[in-house]
Amino acid sequence: MSARPAPGAAPERILSREASGLRHLRWAREVQATLEAHVDHNPALADADREALRGEARALAAAVQALSGAVKPYRDFLERTRVRYRGRVRVAEHLVRASGAEGAARAHLEAALSELAAMEATQRRPLKEALSAEIDRLRERMAHMDARVAERLSAAFIESLYPPLTAGASRVADDGDPDDDATASPR
């Protein structure tokens, strides 16, 4: 079982802003699942608190869905389009090394680098900006959720919503699945 941060250590439950969109998505889904589990399985909740938490879970689900809608096109772009450009640059670099940096190989490398830069500006940047905006909206939504829940329930309750994070708060700590990208021990 993963060690949990000490209660009241609020920043330790918050994923680093520099974490990827995919890692933010995983983190938010973990919080959403825990919130829903409290609603469904926590007998200590008053009916009014349970109903308020249901509303928070629905709102968080919408934010998670919006983030998912931005993560998918960005991940698809990285894994399909961008890798082709990067592959072309690697081939051009190889040709330069193999030819001793002669004319045609050098021109091929310069063209590949130019196309990579153009792709970054015209394709990647807009996708990354859209993803970044959704990450910011999610983080703001979760901060507001925490504040509303804090008006009704304890800090320990809020802390219970958040999964343990790895050192540096870069991802959810998950020792249970070696195939999971987020597999790592907590701090």
PDB file of C-alpha atoms in Angstrom:
ATOM      1  CA  MET A   1       0.000   0.000   0.000  1.00  0.00           C
ATOM      2  CA  SER A   2       1.274   3.475  -0.833  1.00  0.00           C
ATOM      3  CA  ALA A   3       2.155   5.896   1.913  1.00  0.00           C
ATOM      4  CA  ARG A   4      -0.160   8.894   2.128  1.00  0.00           C
ATOM      5  CA  PRO A   5       1.077  12.399   2.776  1.00  0.00           C
ATOM      6  CA  ALA A   6       0.443  13.879   6.199  1.00  0.00           C
ATOM      7  CA  PRO A   7      -2.991  15.481   6.643  1.00  0.00           C
ATOM      8  CA  GLY A   8      -2.946  19.197   6.038  1.00  0.00           C
ATOM      9  CA  ALA A   9      -0.137  18.942   3.483  1.00  0.00           C
ATOM     10  CA  ALA A  10      -2.346  20.396   0.758  1.00  0.00           C
ATOM     11  CA  PRO A  11       0.322  21.051  -1.891  1.00  0.00           C
ATOM     12  CA  GLU A  12       1.356  17.383  -1.802  1.00  0.00           C
ATOM     13  CA  ARG A  13      -2.035  16.276  -3.085  1.00  0.00           C
ATOM     14  CA  ILE A  14      -1.962  18.670  -6.008  1.00  0.00           C
ATOM     15  CA  LEU A  15      -0.376  17.385  -9.201  1.00  0.00           C
ATOM     16  CA  SER A  16       2.415  19.530 -10.581  1.00  0.00           C
ATOM     17  CA  ARG A  17       1.209  21.985 -13.216  1.00  0.00           C
ATOM     18  CA  GLU A  18       4.053  20.737 -15.422  1.00  0.00           C
ATOM     19  CA  ALA A  19       2.601  17.209 -15.516  1.00  0.00           C
ATOM     20  CA  SER A  20       1.237  16.121 -18.885  1.00  0.00           C
ATOM     21  CA  GLY A  21      -2.400  16.323 -19.858  1.00  0.00           C
ATOM     22  CA  LEU A  22      -2.619  12.550 -19.687  1.00  0.00           C
ATOM     23  CA  ARG A  23      -1.307  12.571 -16.116  1.00  0.00           C
ATOM     24  CA  HIS A  24      -3.756  15.340 -15.175  1.00  0.00           C
ATOM     25  CA  LEU A  25      -6.521  13.218 -16.641  1.00  0.00           C
ATOM     26  CA  ARG A  26      -5.492  10.197 -14.566  1.00  0.00           C
ATOM     27  CA  TRP A  27      -5.229  12.343 -11.415  1.00  0.00           C
ATOM     28  CA  ALA A  28      -8.650  13.910 -11.929  1.00  0.00           C
ATOM     29  CA  ARG A  29     -10.264  10.540 -12.658  1.00  0.00           C
ATOM     30  CA  GLU A  30      -8.799   9.189  -9.400  1.00  0.00           C
ATOM     31  CA  VAL A  31     -10.316  12.118  -7.482  1.00  0.00           C
ATOM     32  CA  GLN A  32     -13.640  11.709  -9.275  1.00  0.00           C
ATOM     33  CA  ALA A  33     -13.763   7.986  -8.479  1.00  0.00           C
ATOM     34  CA  THR A  34     -13.010   8.641  -4.814  1.00  0.00           C
ATOM     35  CA  LEU A  35     -15.647  11.356  -4.618  1.00  0.00           C
ATOM     36  CA  GLU A  36     -18.209   9.003  -6.157  1.00  0.00           C
ATOM     37  CA  ALA A  37     -17.153   6.210  -3.782  1.00  0.00           C
ATOM     38  CA  HIS A  38     -17.706   8.520  -0.788  1.00  0.00           C
ATOM     39  CA  VAL A  39     -21.197   9.295  -2.089  1.00  0.00           C
ATOM     40  CA  ASP A  40     -21.987   5.607  -2.598  1.00  0.00           C
ATOM     41  CA  HIS A  41     -20.215   4.011   0.361  1.00  0.00           C
ATOM     42  CA  ASN A  42     -19.534   6.478   3.185  1.00  0.00           C
ATOM     43  CA  PRO A  43     -22.246   5.942   5.827  1.00  0.00           C
ATOM     44  CA  ALA A  44     -20.956   8.875   7.907  1.00  0.00           C
ATOM     45  CA  LEU A  45     -22.177  11.427   5.364  1.00  0.00           C
ATOM     46  CA  ALA A  46     -25.341  13.369   6.120  1.00  0.00           C
ATOM     47  CA  ASP A  47     -27.923  13.342   3.337  1.00  0.00           C
ATOM     48  CA  ALA A  48     -27.310  17.022   2.540  1.00  0.00           C
ATOM     49  CA  ASP A  49     -23.554  16.414   2.324  1.00  0.00           C
ATOM     50  CA  ARG A  50     -24.085  13.361   0.130  1.00  0.00           C
ATOM     51  CA  GLU A  51     -26.277  15.376  -2.231  1.00  0.00           C
ATOM     52  CA  ALA A  52     -23.740  18.226  -2.366  1.00  0.00           C
ATOM     53  CA  LEU A  53     -20.989  15.724  -3.153  1.00  0.00           C
ATOM     54  CA  ARG A  54     -23.118  14.228  -5.938  1.00  0.00           C
ATOM     55  CA  GLY A  55     -23.254  17.668  -7.523  1.00  0.00           C
ATOM     56  CA  GLU A  56     -19.489  18.048  -7.137  1.00  0.00           C
ATOM     57  CA  ALA A  57     -18.966  14.640  -8.729  1.00  0.00           C
ATOM     58  CA  ARG A  58     -21.141  15.575 -11.720  1.00  0.00           C
ATOM     59  CA  ALA A  59     -19.304  18.864 -12.193  1.00  0.00           C
ATOM     60  CA  LEU A  60     -15.931  17.155 -11.894  1.00  0.00           C
ATOM     61  CA  ALA A  61     -17.041  14.504 -14.400  1.00  0.00           C
ATOM     62  CA  ALA A  62     -17.808  17.275 -16.901  1.00  0.00           C
ATOM     63  CA  ALA A  63     -14.356  18.820 -16.335  1.00  0.00           C
ATOM     64  CA  VAL A  64     -12.720  15.400 -16.749  1.00  0.00           C
ATOM     65  CA  GLN A  65     -14.622  14.864 -19.991  1.00  0.00           C
ATOM     66  CA  ALA A  66     -13.532  18.272 -21.298  1.00  0.00           C
ATOM     67  CA  LEU A  67      -9.905  17.513 -20.461  1.00  0.00           C
ATOM     68  CA  SER A  68     -10.192  14.107 -22.112  1.00  0.00           C
ATOM     69  CA  GLY A  69     -11.467  15.895 -25.231  1.00  0.00           C
ATOM     70  CA  ALA A  70      -8.255  17.943 -25.337  1.00  0.00           C
ATOM     71  CA  VAL A  71      -5.864  15.144 -24.339  1.00  0.00           C
ATOM     72  CA  LYS A  72      -6.873  12.742 -27.098  1.00  0.00           C
ATOM     73  CA  PRO A  73      -6.120  14.951 -30.112  1.00  0.00           C
ATOM     74  CA  TYR A  74      -2.850  16.108 -28.593  1.00  0.00           C
ATOM     75  CA  ARG A  75      -1.716  12.546 -27.771  1.00  0.00           C
ATOM     76  CA  ASP A  76      -2.795  11.341 -31.218  1.00  0.00           C
ATOM     77  CA  PHE A  77      -0.823  14.170 -32.803  1.00  0.00           C
ATOM     78  CA  LEU A  78       2.298  13.362 -30.764  1.00  0.00           C
ATOM     79  CA  GLU A  79       2.089   9.641 -31.418  1.00  0.00           C
ATOM     80  CA  ARG A  80       1.184   9.782 -35.111  1.00  0.00           C
ATOM     81  CA  THR A  81       2.118  13.056 -36.778  1.00  0.00           C
ATOM     82  CA  ARG A  82       5.010  14.433 -34.756  1.00  0.00           C
ATOM     83  CA  VAL A  83       6.915  11.142 -34.703  1.00  0.00           C
ATOM     84  CA  ARG A  84       6.999  11.106 -38.525  1.00  0.00           C
ATOM     85  CA  TYR A  85       8.638  14.541 -38.600  1.00  0.00           C
ATOM     86  CA  ARG A  86      11.088  13.532 -35.887  1.00  0.00           C
ATOM     87  CA  GLY A  87      11.883  10.339 -37.794  1.00  0.00           C
ATOM     88  CA  ARG A  88      12.640  12.339 -40.898  1.00  0.00           C
ATOM     89  CA  VAL A  89      15.019  14.571 -38.925  1.00  0.00           C
ATOM     90  CA  ARG A  90      16.827  11.499 -37.557  1.00  0.00           C
ATOM     91  CA  VAL A  91      17.244  10.097 -41.076  1.00  0.00           C
ATOM     92  CA  ALA A  92      18.560  13.442 -42.293  1.00  0.00           C
ATOM     93  CA  GLU A  93      21.019  13.598 -39.380  1.00  0.00           C
ATOM     94  CA  HIS A  94      22.174  10.080 -40.238  1.00  0.00           C
ATOM     95  CA  LEU A  95      22.692  11.049 -43.878  1.00  0.00           C
ATOM     96  CA  VAL A  96      24.736  14.076 -42.828  1.00  0.00           C
ATOM     97  CA  ARG A  97      26.927  11.922 -40.570  1.00  0.00           C
ATOM     98  CA  ALA A  98      27.316   9.242 -43.259  1.00  0.00           C
ATOM     99  CA  SER A  99      28.190  11.705 -46.015  1.00  0.00           C
ATOM    100  CA  GLY A 100      30.489  13.905 -44.004  1.00  0.00           C
ATOM    101  CA  ALA A 101      27.956  16.768 -44.063  1.00  0.00           C
ATOM    102  CA  GLU A 102      28.035  17.177 -47.841  1.00  0.00           C
ATOM    103  CA  GLY A 103      25.606  19.351 -49.829  1.00  0.00           C
ATOM    104  CA  ALA A 104      22.560  17.177 -50.548  1.00  0.00           C
ATOM    105  CA  ALA A 105      22.507  15.603 -47.107  1.00  0.00           C
ATOM    106  CA  ARG A 106      22.909  18.990 -45.426  1.00  0.00           C
ATOM    107  CA  ALA A 107      20.053  20.419 -47.545  1.00  0.00           C
ATOM    108  CA  HIS A 108      17.878  17.443 -46.634  1.00  0.00           C
ATOM    109  CA  LEU A 109      18.557  18.041 -42.928  1.00  0.00           C
ATOM    110  CA  GLU A 110      17.812  21.755 -43.202  1.00  0.00           C
ATOM    111  CA  ALA A 111      14.532  21.012 -45.004  1.00  0.00           C
ATOM    112  CA  ALA A 112      13.535  18.413 -42.396  1.00  0.00           C
ATOM    113  CA  LEU A 113      14.324  20.799 -39.541  1.00  0.00           C
ATOM    114  CA  SER A 114      12.383  23.579 -41.242  1.00  0.00           C
ATOM    115  CA  GLU A 115       9.350  21.343 -41.724  1.00  0.00           C
ATOM    116  CA  LEU A 116       9.575  20.207 -38.094  1.00  0.00           C
ATOM    117  CA  ALA A 117       9.617  23.837 -36.932  1.00  0.00           C
ATOM    118  CA  ALA A 118       6.654  24.717 -39.173  1.00  0.00           C
ATOM    119  CA  MET A 119       4.703  21.711 -37.888  1.00  0.00           C
ATOM    120  CA  GLU A 120       5.430  22.742 -34.301  1.00  0.00           C
ATOM    121  CA  ALA A 121       4.061  26.231 -34.969  1.00  0.00           C
ATOM    122  CA  THR A 122       1.022  25.353 -37.065  1.00  0.00           C
ATOM    123  CA  GLN A 123      -0.106  22.015 -35.642  1.00  0.00           C
ATOM    124  CA  ARG A 124       1.392  21.308 -32.238  1.00  0.00           C
ATOM    125  CA  ARG A 125       1.140  24.760 -30.665  1.00  0.00           C
ATOM    126  CA  PRO A 126      -2.660  25.122 -31.111  1.00  0.00           C
ATOM    127  CA  LEU A 127      -3.270  21.616 -29.748  1.00  0.00           C
ATOM    128  CA  LYS A 128      -0.926  22.236 -26.816  1.00  0.00           C
ATOM    129  CA  GLU A 129      -2.581  25.583 -26.049  1.00  0.00           C
ATOM    130  CA  ALA A 130      -6.044  23.986 -26.067  1.00  0.00           C
ATOM    131  CA  LEU A 131      -4.794  21.236 -23.764  1.00  0.00           C
ATOM    132  CA  SER A 132      -3.115  23.728 -21.461  1.00  0.00           C
ATOM    133  CA  ALA A 133      -6.326  25.753 -21.204  1.00  0.00           C
ATOM    134  CA  GLU A 134      -8.290  22.622 -20.237  1.00  0.00           C
ATOM    135  CA  ILE A 135      -5.682  21.696 -17.633  1.00  0.00           C
ATOM    136  CA  ASP A 136      -6.001  25.175 -16.137  1.00  0.00           C
ATOM    137  CA  ARG A 137      -9.825  24.925 -16.123  1.00  0.00           C
ATOM    138  CA  LEU A 138      -9.657  21.519 -14.438  1.00  0.00           C
ATOM    139  CA  ARG A 139      -7.228  22.726 -11.775  1.00  0.00           C
ATOM    140  CA  GLU A 140      -9.374  25.792 -11.092  1.00  0.00           C
ATOM    141  CA  ARG A 141     -12.508  23.626 -10.945  1.00  0.00           C
ATOM    142  CA  MET A 142     -10.861  21.285  -8.432  1.00  0.00           C
ATOM    143  CA  ALA A 143      -9.647  24.193  -6.266  1.00  0.00           C
ATOM    144  CA  HIS A 144     -13.193  25.594  -6.165  1.00  0.00           C
ATOM    145  CA  MET A 145     -14.534  22.123  -5.401  1.00  0.00           C
ATOM    146  CA  ASP A 146     -12.123  21.800  -2.486  1.00  0.00           C
ATOM    147  CA  ALA A 147     -13.221  25.179  -1.136  1.00  0.00           C
ATOM    148  CA  ARG A 148     -16.915  24.275  -1.311  1.00  0.00           C
ATOM    149  CA  VAL A 149     -16.365  20.867   0.252  1.00  0.00           C
ATOM    150  CA  ALA A 150     -14.266  22.498   3.010  1.00  0.00           C
ATOM    151  CA  GLU A 151     -17.355  24.507   4.001  1.00  0.00           C
ATOM    152  CA  ARG A 152     -19.178  21.233   4.740  1.00  0.00           C
ATOM    153  CA  LEU A 153     -16.568  18.632   5.620  1.00  0.00           C
ATOM    154  CA  SER A 154     -13.130  18.313   7.207  1.00  0.00           C
ATOM    155  CA  ALA A 155      -9.695  18.854   5.717  1.00  0.00           C
ATOM    156  CA  ALA A 156      -9.088  15.133   6.256  1.00  0.00           C
ATOM    157  CA  PHE A 157     -12.104  14.381   4.081  1.00  0.00           C
ATOM    158  CA  ILE A 158     -10.737  16.564   1.289  1.00  0.00           C
ATOM    159  CA  GLU A 159      -7.332  14.934   1.651  1.00  0.00           C
ATOM    160  CA  SER A 160      -8.987  11.518   1.258  1.00  0.00           C
ATOM    161  CA  LEU A 161     -10.159  12.469  -2.232  1.00  0.00           C
ATOM    162  CA  TYR A 162      -6.639  12.741  -3.606  1.00  0.00           C
ATOM    163  CA  PRO A 163      -4.384   9.826  -4.571  1.00  0.00           C
ATOM    164  CA  PRO A 164      -0.748   9.711  -3.419  1.00  0.00           C
ATOM    165  CA  LEU A 165       1.674  11.301  -5.852  1.00  0.00           C
ATOM    166  CA  THR A 166       5.233  10.492  -6.801  1.00  0.00           C
ATOM    167  CA  ALA A 167       8.165  12.616  -5.696  1.00  0.00           C
ATOM    168  CA  GLY A 168       7.863  16.005  -7.312  1.00  0.00           C
ATOM    169  CA  ALA A 169       4.092  15.508  -7.652  1.00  0.00           C
ATOM    170  CA  SER A 170       4.630  14.596 -11.297  1.00  0.00           C
ATOM    171  CA  ARG A 171       2.130  11.718 -11.430  1.00  0.00           C
ATOM    172  CA  VAL A 172      -0.160   9.466  -9.458  1.00  0.00           C
ATOM    173  CA  ALA A 173       1.789   6.837  -7.531  1.00  0.00           C
ATOM    174  CA  ASP A 174       0.547   3.433  -8.594  1.00  0.00           C
ATOM    175  CA  ASP A 175       2.583   0.420  -7.558  1.00  0.00           C
ATOM    176  CA  GLY A 176      -0.119  -1.995  -8.641  1.00  0.00           C
ATOM    177  CA  ASP A 177       0.321  -2.095 -12.404  1.00  0.00           C
ATOM    178  CA  PRO A 178       3.782  -2.357 -14.007  1.00  0.00           C
ATOM    179  CA  ASP A 179       2.247  -1.674 -17.454  1.00  0.00           C
ATOM    180  CA  ASP A 180       0.795   1.624 -16.261  1.00  0.00           C
ATOM    181  CA  ASP A 181       2.684   4.719 -17.385  1.00  0.00           C
ATOM    182  CA  ALA A 182       2.030   6.162 -13.919  1.00  0.00           C
ATOM    183  CA  THR A 183       3.549   3.223 -12.081  1.00  0.00           C
ATOM    184  CA  ALA A 184       5.819   4.626  -9.435  1.00  0.00           C
ATOM    185  CA  SER A 185       6.196   4.711  -5.730  1.00  0.00           C
ATOM    186  CA  PRO A 186       5.139   7.745  -3.727  1.00  0.00           C
ATOM    187  CA  ARG A 187       7.730  10.108  -2.350  1.00  0.00           C
TER     188      ARG A 187
END
